[in-house]
Amino acid sequence: MISRRTAICLAVIGLSAVAPMGSASAQDYPTRPVKWIVGYPPGGATDIIARLLGQRLSERLGQQFVIENKPGAGNNIATESVINAEPDGYTLLFVNPANYINATLYANLKFNVVRDIAPIAAFNRVPNVMTVNKDVPAKTAAEFIAYVKANPGKVNLASSGNGTSVHLSGEMFMAMSGAKMQHVPYRGAAPAITDLLGGQVQLIFDNMPSILQHVRAGSVRALAVTGTARSPLLPDVPVLADTIPGYEASALFGVGAPKNTPKAVIEKLNKEINAVLAEPAIKARLLDLGGEPLIGPPEAFGAMIVAETDKWKKVIQEAKVEKVQ
């Protein structure tokens, strides 16, 4: 028989042996491929960022970061699949503006992003561009506001769809400027830009990557960018906040995991992602896609998620945007 003293000693030895194993598992992470869920089809700016960063993380951590595209239901299918996954660090979510907007736009979501997604790291912020058809006489945001007020019911605001950041950027503009327009939603940015070029609509607050080539070609005119500072891609275009103090609308991108994912895994991913974002080649590519890298701890990204969710909630409520059932 084992004495009580011997049993206690064996228990202590067992506990001391288990403790290092837990820390070692986080230290060794990842030991198998990591799925990174993107709520958009392949080929768009979101997908490009995920693949760019995923490739570098694969190289740095020695395991494949597999980009899995799950479009549908305005990103909600992708988001719910991550929230319901094992919280072990092997299923990640590409966090994007749809997540912040959908928290208010959808009436019957089965999840809460702020509560159910653990923030890991922000990537970058991409401003929208206030862009008009070249036949619109206004050359500045202030002139455009005056033009809209002088032509009630005659100016159309295009968007890539109801409830998108492109749409809500326009709603915020109307609310803060008093310039009322008719909203014309399209199924995506491409047909909206086609009608902007043709003059069927007069204004769009489009994402930087998709509108930039048209601005540079001179086929449309950029009046302002919607971030807090001028964009190096359009250095001569002022920020809209110069005309409408307090206006800010940008697309914040990052990565999250299911809640209860081990803190050590989150911290390791945060450290590795920040290292990738600091690489000159990655920084240059993100700038080409419209926004400088954001390097910081998980808590900083979490605070950004809360702020973005609150901001778009206010816009949706004030604009009385119809909720999706």
mmCIF file of C-alpha atoms in Angstrom:
data_model
loop_
_atom_site.group_PDB
_atom_site.id
_atom_site.type_symbol
_atom_site.label_atom_id
_atom_site.label_comp_id
_atom_site.label_asym_id
_atom_site.label_seq_id
_atom_site.Cartn_x
_atom_site.Cartn_y
_atom_site.Cartn_z
ATOM 1 C CA MET A 1 0.000 0.000 0.000
ATOM 2 C CA ILE A 2 1.056 3.578 -0.717
ATOM 3 C CA SER A 3 1.365 5.741 2.374
ATOM 4 C CA ARG A 4 -0.567 9.008 2.615
ATOM 5 C CA ARG A 5 2.715 10.930 2.507
ATOM 6 C CA THR A 6 3.811 9.136 -0.665
ATOM 7 C CA ALA A 7 0.439 9.778 -2.281
ATOM 8 C CA ILE A 8 0.694 13.504 -1.568
ATOM 9 C CA CYS A 9 4.221 13.612 -3.010
ATOM 10 C CA LEU A 10 3.055 11.845 -6.156
ATOM 11 C CA ALA A 11 0.147 14.294 -6.520
ATOM 12 C CA VAL A 12 2.492 17.273 -6.213
ATOM 13 C CA ILE A 13 4.841 15.762 -8.787
ATOM 14 C CA GLY A 14 1.864 15.203 -11.098
ATOM 15 C CA LEU A 15 0.654 18.782 -10.790
ATOM 16 C CA SER A 16 4.112 20.192 -11.426
ATOM 17 C CA ALA A 17 4.365 18.013 -14.512
ATOM 18 C CA VAL A 18 0.989 19.181 -15.865
ATOM 19 C CA ALA A 19 1.681 22.910 -15.501
ATOM 20 C CA PRO A 20 4.571 23.091 -17.961
ATOM 21 C CA MET A 21 2.552 21.067 -20.497
ATOM 22 C CA GLY A 22 -0.126 23.766 -20.607
ATOM 23 C CA SER A 23 2.381 26.536 -21.244
ATOM 24 C CA ALA A 24 4.260 24.364 -23.719
ATOM 25 C CA SER A 25 1.094 23.815 -25.796
ATOM 26 C CA ALA A 26 0.624 27.575 -26.190
ATOM 27 C CA GLN A 27 4.325 28.001 -26.838
ATOM 28 C CA ASP A 28 4.254 25.338 -29.581
ATOM 29 C CA TYR A 29 1.078 26.720 -31.207
ATOM 30 C CA PRO A 30 0.211 26.104 -33.962
ATOM 31 C CA THR A 31 0.853 22.391 -34.371
ATOM 32 C CA ARG A 32 -1.573 21.952 -37.279
ATOM 33 C CA PRO A 33 -3.161 24.146 -40.001
ATOM 34 C CA VAL A 34 -5.203 27.173 -38.933
ATOM 35 C CA LYS A 35 -8.475 28.042 -40.705
ATOM 36 C CA TRP A 36 -9.020 31.727 -41.365
ATOM 37 C CA ILE A 37 -12.655 32.430 -42.277
ATOM 38 C CA VAL A 38 -13.418 35.328 -44.649
ATOM 39 C CA GLY A 39 -17.050 36.336 -45.213
ATOM 40 C CA TYR A 40 -16.510 37.452 -48.811
ATOM 41 C CA PRO A 41 -15.811 35.655 -52.108
ATOM 42 C CA PRO A 42 -12.189 35.350 -53.285
ATOM 43 C CA GLY A 43 -10.554 38.260 -55.091
ATOM 44 C CA GLY A 44 -11.788 41.327 -53.195
ATOM 45 C CA ALA A 45 -9.700 43.636 -51.016
ATOM 46 C CA THR A 46 -10.681 41.747 -47.835
ATOM 47 C CA ASP A 47 -9.634 38.428 -49.315
ATOM 48 C CA ILE A 48 -6.377 39.931 -50.616
ATOM 49 C CA ILE A 49 -5.422 41.205 -47.146
ATOM 50 C CA ALA A 50 -6.221 37.832 -45.555
ATOM 51 C CA ARG A 51 -4.099 35.928 -48.074
ATOM 52 C CA LEU A 52 -1.242 38.424 -47.846
ATOM 53 C CA LEU A 53 -1.017 38.179 -44.061
ATOM 54 C CA GLY A 54 -1.910 34.492 -43.955
ATOM 55 C CA GLN A 55 1.010 33.624 -46.200
ATOM 56 C CA ARG A 56 3.498 35.454 -43.977
ATOM 57 C CA LEU A 57 2.054 33.888 -40.816
ATOM 58 C CA SER A 58 2.395 30.452 -42.445
ATOM 59 C CA GLU A 59 6.050 31.173 -43.160
ATOM 60 C CA ARG A 60 6.757 32.529 -39.678
ATOM 61 C CA LEU A 61 4.873 29.895 -37.656
ATOM 62 C CA GLY A 62 5.528 26.818 -39.786
ATOM 63 C CA GLN A 63 1.872 25.841 -40.226
ATOM 64 C CA GLN A 64 -0.517 26.659 -43.030
ATOM 65 C CA PHE A 65 -3.018 29.484 -42.492
ATOM 66 C CA VAL A 66 -5.786 28.320 -44.815
ATOM 67 C CA ILE A 67 -8.113 31.067 -46.096
ATOM 68 C CA GLU A 68 -11.676 29.738 -46.237
ATOM 69 C CA ASN A 69 -14.209 31.977 -48.011
ATOM 70 C CA LYS A 70 -17.752 31.742 -46.584
ATOM 71 C CA PRO A 71 -19.825 34.498 -48.190
ATOM 72 C CA GLY A 72 -23.518 34.897 -47.489
ATOM 73 C CA ALA A 73 -26.031 36.667 -45.227
ATOM 74 C CA GLY A 74 -23.908 39.815 -45.123
ATOM 75 C CA ASN A 75 -20.952 38.038 -43.446
ATOM 76 C CA ASN A 76 -23.136 36.441 -40.784
ATOM 77 C CA ILE A 77 -22.588 32.868 -42.001
ATOM 78 C CA ALA A 78 -18.829 33.253 -41.674
ATOM 79 C CA THR A 79 -19.067 34.980 -38.305
ATOM 80 C CA GLU A 80 -21.416 32.411 -36.784
ATOM 81 C CA SER A 81 -19.231 29.531 -37.984
ATOM 82 C CA VAL A 82 -16.259 30.985 -36.091
ATOM 83 C CA ILE A 83 -18.261 31.784 -32.963
ATOM 84 C CA ASN A 84 -19.449 28.147 -32.848
ATOM 85 C CA ALA A 85 -15.970 26.705 -33.456
ATOM 86 C CA GLU A 86 -13.707 25.257 -30.776
ATOM 87 C CA PRO A 87 -11.919 28.089 -28.935
ATOM 88 C CA ASP A 88 -8.483 26.612 -29.527
ATOM 89 C CA GLY A 89 -6.890 29.116 -31.900
ATOM 90 C CA TYR A 90 -7.366 26.963 -34.995
ATOM 91 C CA THR A 91 -10.383 28.864 -36.378
ATOM 92 C CA LEU A 92 -10.056 32.622 -36.867
ATOM 93 C CA LEU A 93 -12.367 35.321 -38.248
ATOM 94 C CA PHE A 94 -11.438 38.132 -40.612
ATOM 95 C CA VAL A 95 -13.168 41.004 -38.796
ATOM 96 C CA ASN A 96 -14.478 43.767 -41.076
ATOM 97 C CA PRO A 97 -17.046 46.614 -41.153
ATOM 98 C CA ALA A 98 -19.973 44.251 -41.802
ATOM 99 C CA ASN A 99 -19.466 42.813 -38.305
ATOM 100 C CA TYR A 100 -19.841 46.223 -36.623
ATOM 101 C CA ILE A 101 -22.797 47.257 -38.796
ATOM 102 C CA ASN A 102 -24.697 43.952 -38.622
ATOM 103 C CA ALA A 103 -24.840 44.134 -34.839
ATOM 104 C CA THR A 104 -27.580 46.754 -35.295
ATOM 105 C CA LEU A 105 -28.735 46.180 -38.884
ATOM 106 C CA TYR A 106 -29.903 42.576 -38.343
ATOM 107 C CA ALA A 107 -32.873 42.131 -36.032
ATOM 108 C CA ASN A 108 -32.446 38.473 -35.078
ATOM 109 C CA LEU A 109 -28.762 37.655 -34.895
ATOM 110 C CA LYS A 110 -27.902 34.573 -32.849
ATOM 111 C CA PHE A 111 -24.644 36.111 -31.654
ATOM 112 C CA ASN A 112 -23.060 39.310 -30.404
ATOM 113 C CA VAL A 113 -19.670 40.080 -31.961
ATOM 114 C CA VAL A 114 -18.472 42.249 -29.081
ATOM 115 C CA ARG A 115 -19.322 39.475 -26.616
ATOM 116 C CA ASP A 116 -18.573 36.366 -28.669
ATOM 117 C CA ILE A 117 -15.407 37.237 -30.600
ATOM 118 C CA ALA A 118 -12.078 37.632 -28.807
ATOM 119 C CA PRO A 119 -10.065 40.415 -30.510
ATOM 120 C CA ILE A 120 -6.553 39.448 -31.589
ATOM 121 C CA ALA A 121 -5.142 42.270 -33.719
ATOM 122 C CA ALA A 122 -6.169 45.151 -35.962
ATOM 123 C CA PHE A 123 -4.704 45.286 -39.471
ATOM 124 C CA ASN A 124 -5.534 48.677 -40.966
ATOM 125 C CA ARG A 125 -8.185 51.334 -41.552
ATOM 126 C CA VAL A 126 -9.236 52.197 -45.096
ATOM 127 C CA PRO A 127 -11.139 55.450 -45.679
ATOM 128 C CA ASN A 128 -13.948 55.838 -48.165
ATOM 129 C CA VAL A 129 -13.740 58.486 -50.865
ATOM 130 C CA MET A 130 -16.477 61.063 -51.407
ATOM 131 C CA THR A 131 -16.628 60.924 -55.195
ATOM 132 C CA VAL A 132 -18.886 62.738 -57.677
ATOM 133 C CA ASN A 133 -19.673 62.441 -61.352
ATOM 134 C CA LYS A 134 -17.384 64.824 -63.272
ATOM 135 C CA ASP A 135 -20.388 66.817 -64.573
ATOM 136 C CA VAL A 136 -21.350 67.847 -61.031
ATOM 137 C CA PRO A 137 -20.230 71.495 -60.749
ATOM 138 C CA ALA A 138 -19.007 71.254 -57.137
ATOM 139 C CA LYS A 139 -15.232 71.140 -56.650
ATOM 140 C CA THR A 140 -15.261 70.884 -52.842
ATOM 141 C CA ALA A 141 -17.379 69.188 -50.186
ATOM 142 C CA ALA A 142 -18.776 72.561 -49.087
ATOM 143 C CA GLU A 143 -19.753 73.415 -52.667
ATOM 144 C CA PHE A 144 -21.410 70.009 -53.027
ATOM 145 C CA ILE A 145 -23.497 70.534 -49.889
ATOM 146 C CA ALA A 146 -24.653 73.885 -51.273
ATOM 147 C CA TYR A 147 -25.378 72.255 -54.642
ATOM 148 C CA VAL A 148 -27.558 69.539 -53.057
ATOM 149 C CA LYS A 149 -29.490 72.082 -50.999
ATOM 150 C CA ALA A 150 -30.062 74.201 -54.102
ATOM 151 C CA ASN A 151 -31.356 71.171 -56.049
ATOM 152 C CA PRO A 152 -33.719 69.316 -53.688
ATOM 153 C CA GLY A 153 -34.817 65.915 -54.932
ATOM 154 C CA LYS A 154 -32.429 65.967 -57.912
ATOM 155 C CA VAL A 155 -29.252 64.417 -56.477
ATOM 156 C CA ASN A 156 -28.799 60.661 -56.132
ATOM 157 C CA LEU A 157 -26.492 58.909 -53.674
ATOM 158 C CA ALA A 158 -25.255 55.519 -54.886
ATOM 159 C CA SER A 159 -24.109 52.655 -52.680
ATOM 160 C CA SER A 160 -22.991 49.055 -52.986
ATOM 161 C CA GLY A 161 -26.103 47.933 -51.106
ATOM 162 C CA ASN A 162 -28.398 48.725 -48.193
ATOM 163 C CA GLY A 163 -26.578 48.671 -44.864
ATOM 164 C CA THR A 164 -23.063 48.621 -46.310
ATOM 165 C CA SER A 165 -20.390 50.993 -45.027
ATOM 166 C CA VAL A 166 -20.667 52.788 -48.390
ATOM 167 C CA HIS A 167 -24.380 53.389 -47.779
ATOM 168 C CA LEU A 168 -24.011 54.367 -44.127
ATOM 169 C CA SER A 169 -21.135 56.742 -44.870
ATOM 170 C CA GLY A 170 -23.601 58.606 -47.082
ATOM 171 C CA GLU A 171 -26.321 58.514 -44.435
ATOM 172 C CA MET A 172 -23.881 59.972 -41.911
ATOM 173 C CA PHE A 173 -22.984 62.708 -44.403
ATOM 174 C CA MET A 174 -26.640 63.612 -44.949
ATOM 175 C CA ALA A 175 -27.371 63.657 -41.215
ATOM 176 C CA MET A 176 -24.364 65.832 -40.354
ATOM 177 C CA SER A 177 -24.591 68.225 -43.332
ATOM 178 C CA GLY A 178 -28.352 68.566 -43.785
ATOM 179 C CA ALA A 179 -27.916 67.810 -47.498
ATOM 180 C CA LYS A 180 -30.684 65.329 -48.372
ATOM 181 C CA MET A 181 -30.336 62.971 -51.348
ATOM 182 C CA GLN A 182 -32.117 59.957 -52.802
ATOM 183 C CA HIS A 183 -30.318 56.741 -51.902
ATOM 184 C CA VAL A 184 -29.914 54.308 -54.809
ATOM 185 C CA PRO A 185 -28.593 50.908 -53.657
ATOM 186 C CA TYR A 186 -26.830 48.546 -56.084
ATOM 187 C CA ARG A 187 -25.671 44.947 -55.832
ATOM 188 C CA GLY A 188 -22.017 45.720 -55.332
ATOM 189 C CA ALA A 189 -19.687 48.603 -56.113
ATOM 190 C CA ALA A 190 -19.106 47.812 -59.803
ATOM 191 C CA PRO A 191 -22.636 48.612 -61.097
ATOM 192 C CA ALA A 192 -22.824 51.649 -58.789
ATOM 193 C CA ILE A 193 -19.599 53.038 -60.248
ATOM 194 C CA THR A 194 -20.835 52.318 -63.782
ATOM 195 C CA ASP A 195 -23.888 54.507 -63.171
ATOM 196 C CA LEU A 196 -21.751 57.161 -61.464
ATOM 197 C CA LEU A 197 -19.590 57.333 -64.591
ATOM 198 C CA GLY A 198 -22.729 57.561 -66.724
ATOM 199 C CA GLY A 199 -24.315 60.311 -64.637
ATOM 200 C CA GLN A 200 -27.368 58.335 -63.481
ATOM 201 C CA VAL A 201 -26.178 58.957 -59.902
ATOM 202 C CA GLN A 202 -24.124 61.890 -58.702
ATOM 203 C CA LEU A 203 -22.285 60.747 -55.552
ATOM 204 C CA ILE A 204 -20.797 57.674 -53.900
ATOM 205 C CA PHE A 205 -18.781 57.156 -50.717
ATOM 206 C CA ASP A 206 -16.907 54.183 -52.114
ATOM 207 C CA ASN A 207 -14.059 52.161 -50.644
ATOM 208 C CA MET A 208 -10.636 53.454 -51.631
ATOM 209 C CA PRO A 209 -9.424 50.342 -53.546
ATOM 210 C CA SER A 210 -12.368 50.145 -55.971
ATOM 211 C CA ILE A 211 -12.750 53.866 -56.764
ATOM 212 C CA LEU A 212 -9.083 54.898 -56.826
ATOM 213 C CA GLN A 213 -8.342 53.976 -60.457
ATOM 214 C CA HIS A 214 -11.313 56.021 -61.676
ATOM 215 C CA VAL A 215 -10.229 59.059 -59.650
ATOM 216 C CA ARG A 216 -6.689 58.825 -60.979
ATOM 217 C CA ALA A 217 -7.995 58.468 -64.544
ATOM 218 C CA GLY A 218 -10.012 61.672 -64.138
ATOM 219 C CA SER A 219 -13.320 59.986 -64.998
ATOM 220 C CA VAL A 220 -14.765 60.987 -61.589
ATOM 221 C CA ARG A 221 -13.820 63.657 -59.065
ATOM 222 C CA ALA A 222 -12.803 63.013 -55.442
ATOM 223 C CA LEU A 223 -14.007 65.763 -53.118
ATOM 224 C CA ALA A 224 -12.853 64.307 -49.787
ATOM 225 C CA VAL A 225 -11.627 61.230 -47.954
ATOM 226 C CA THR A 226 -13.508 60.072 -44.883
ATOM 227 C CA GLY A 227 -10.635 59.223 -42.524
ATOM 228 C CA THR A 228 -8.985 61.403 -39.918
ATOM 229 C CA ALA A 229 -6.006 62.305 -42.122
ATOM 230 C CA ARG A 230 -5.245 62.699 -45.810
ATOM 231 C CA SER A 231 -4.471 59.511 -47.666
ATOM 232 C CA PRO A 232 -1.014 59.106 -49.205
ATOM 233 C CA LEU A 233 -2.827 57.615 -52.205
ATOM 234 C CA LEU A 234 -4.751 60.882 -52.723
ATOM 235 C CA PRO A 235 -2.532 63.458 -51.016
ATOM 236 C CA ASP A 236 -4.259 66.457 -52.614
ATOM 237 C CA VAL A 237 -7.740 65.440 -51.457
ATOM 238 C CA PRO A 238 -8.795 66.931 -48.085
ATOM 239 C CA VAL A 239 -10.527 65.048 -45.286
ATOM 240 C CA LEU A 240 -14.289 65.533 -45.000
ATOM 241 C CA ALA A 241 -13.880 66.494 -41.340
ATOM 242 C CA ASP A 242 -12.356 69.779 -42.547
ATOM 243 C CA THR A 243 -15.846 70.655 -43.807
ATOM 244 C CA ILE A 244 -17.970 68.608 -41.380
ATOM 245 C CA PRO A 245 -16.173 68.562 -38.004
ATOM 246 C CA GLY A 246 -16.317 65.155 -36.337
ATOM 247 C CA TYR A 247 -17.095 63.196 -39.498
ATOM 248 C CA GLU A 248 -15.160 59.919 -39.746
ATOM 249 C CA ALA A 249 -16.022 56.749 -41.629
ATOM 250 C CA SER A 250 -13.409 54.139 -42.357
ATOM 251 C CA ALA A 251 -13.247 50.391 -42.863
ATOM 252 C CA LEU A 252 -11.474 48.792 -39.890
ATOM 253 C CA PHE A 253 -10.022 45.339 -40.545
ATOM 254 C CA GLY A 254 -8.538 42.803 -38.151
ATOM 255 C CA VAL A 255 -8.697 39.248 -36.865
ATOM 256 C CA GLY A 256 -10.544 37.618 -33.992
ATOM 257 C CA ALA A 257 -11.195 34.188 -32.497
ATOM 258 C CA PRO A 258 -14.022 32.504 -30.571
ATOM 259 C CA LYS A 259 -14.355 33.759 -27.006
ATOM 260 C CA ASN A 260 -12.494 31.674 -24.431
ATOM 261 C CA THR A 261 -9.601 31.103 -26.823
ATOM 262 C CA PRO A 262 -6.523 30.769 -24.554
ATOM 263 C CA LYS A 263 -4.949 34.121 -23.742
ATOM 264 C CA ALA A 264 -1.479 32.775 -24.507
ATOM 265 C CA VAL A 265 -2.558 31.823 -28.039
ATOM 266 C CA ILE A 266 -4.104 35.258 -28.615
ATOM 267 C CA GLU A 267 -0.968 36.979 -27.355
ATOM 268 C CA LYS A 268 1.258 34.861 -29.586
ATOM 269 C CA LEU A 269 -0.869 35.592 -32.655
ATOM 270 C CA ASN A 270 -0.936 39.292 -31.793
ATOM 271 C CA LYS A 271 2.850 39.376 -31.510
ATOM 272 C CA GLU A 272 3.340 37.571 -34.823
ATOM 273 C CA ILE A 273 0.766 39.682 -36.676
ATOM 274 C CA ASN A 274 2.302 42.911 -35.393
ATOM 275 C CA ALA A 275 5.699 41.699 -36.572
ATOM 276 C CA VAL A 276 4.275 41.000 -40.040
ATOM 277 C CA LEU A 277 2.559 44.403 -40.182
ATOM 278 C CA ALA A 278 5.893 46.081 -39.403
ATOM 279 C CA GLU A 279 7.614 44.474 -42.403
ATOM 280 C CA PRO A 280 8.323 47.130 -45.103
ATOM 281 C CA ALA A 281 6.893 45.025 -47.950
ATOM 282 C CA ILE A 282 3.663 44.294 -46.059
ATOM 283 C CA LYS A 283 3.295 47.923 -44.991
ATOM 284 C CA ALA A 284 3.736 49.069 -48.596
ATOM 285 C CA ARG A 285 1.119 46.599 -49.844
ATOM 286 C CA LEU A 286 -1.416 47.638 -47.188
ATOM 287 C CA LEU A 287 -0.838 51.267 -48.142
ATOM 288 C CA ASP A 288 -1.573 50.316 -51.754
ATOM 289 C CA LEU A 289 -4.848 48.841 -50.513
ATOM 290 C CA GLY A 290 -5.758 52.123 -48.854
ATOM 291 C CA GLY A 291 -4.615 52.203 -45.233
ATOM 292 C CA GLU A 292 -1.533 52.184 -43.014
ATOM 293 C CA PRO A 293 -1.000 49.212 -40.674
ATOM 294 C CA LEU A 294 -2.349 49.438 -37.135
ATOM 295 C CA ILE A 295 0.020 47.853 -34.631
ATOM 296 C CA GLY A 296 -1.168 47.328 -31.066
ATOM 297 C CA PRO A 297 -2.344 44.881 -28.370
ATOM 298 C CA PRO A 298 -5.577 42.853 -28.501
ATOM 299 C CA GLU A 299 -7.205 45.230 -26.010
ATOM 300 C CA ALA A 300 -6.726 48.172 -28.374
ATOM 301 C CA PHE A 301 -8.457 46.317 -31.191
ATOM 302 C CA GLY A 302 -11.246 45.326 -28.811
ATOM 303 C CA ALA A 303 -11.827 48.990 -27.944
ATOM 304 C CA MET A 304 -11.948 49.823 -31.668
ATOM 305 C CA ILE A 305 -14.568 47.123 -32.257
ATOM 306 C CA VAL A 306 -16.772 48.563 -29.507
ATOM 307 C CA ALA A 307 -16.357 52.118 -30.854
ATOM 308 C CA GLU A 308 -17.171 51.069 -34.438
ATOM 309 C CA THR A 309 -20.232 49.099 -33.331
ATOM 310 C CA ASP A 310 -21.532 52.053 -31.310
ATOM 311 C CA LYS A 311 -20.867 54.527 -34.156
ATOM 312 C CA TRP A 312 -22.770 52.564 -36.800
ATOM 313 C CA LYS A 313 -25.592 51.806 -34.377
ATOM 314 C CA LYS A 314 -26.148 55.540 -33.975
ATOM 315 C CA VAL A 315 -26.095 56.114 -37.754
ATOM 316 C CA ILE A 316 -28.540 53.253 -38.437
ATOM 317 C CA GLN A 317 -30.938 54.446 -35.752
ATOM 318 C CA GLU A 318 -30.825 58.138 -36.754
ATOM 319 C CA ALA A 319 -31.218 57.341 -40.461
ATOM 320 C CA LYS A 320 -34.044 54.910 -39.665
ATOM 321 C CA VAL A 321 -32.442 52.254 -41.853
ATOM 322 C CA GLU A 322 -34.795 49.296 -42.133
ATOM 323 C CA LYS A 323 -33.554 46.289 -40.197
ATOM 324 C CA VAL A 324 -32.969 42.931 -41.856
ATOM 325 C CA GLN A 325 -35.267 40.311 -40.371
#
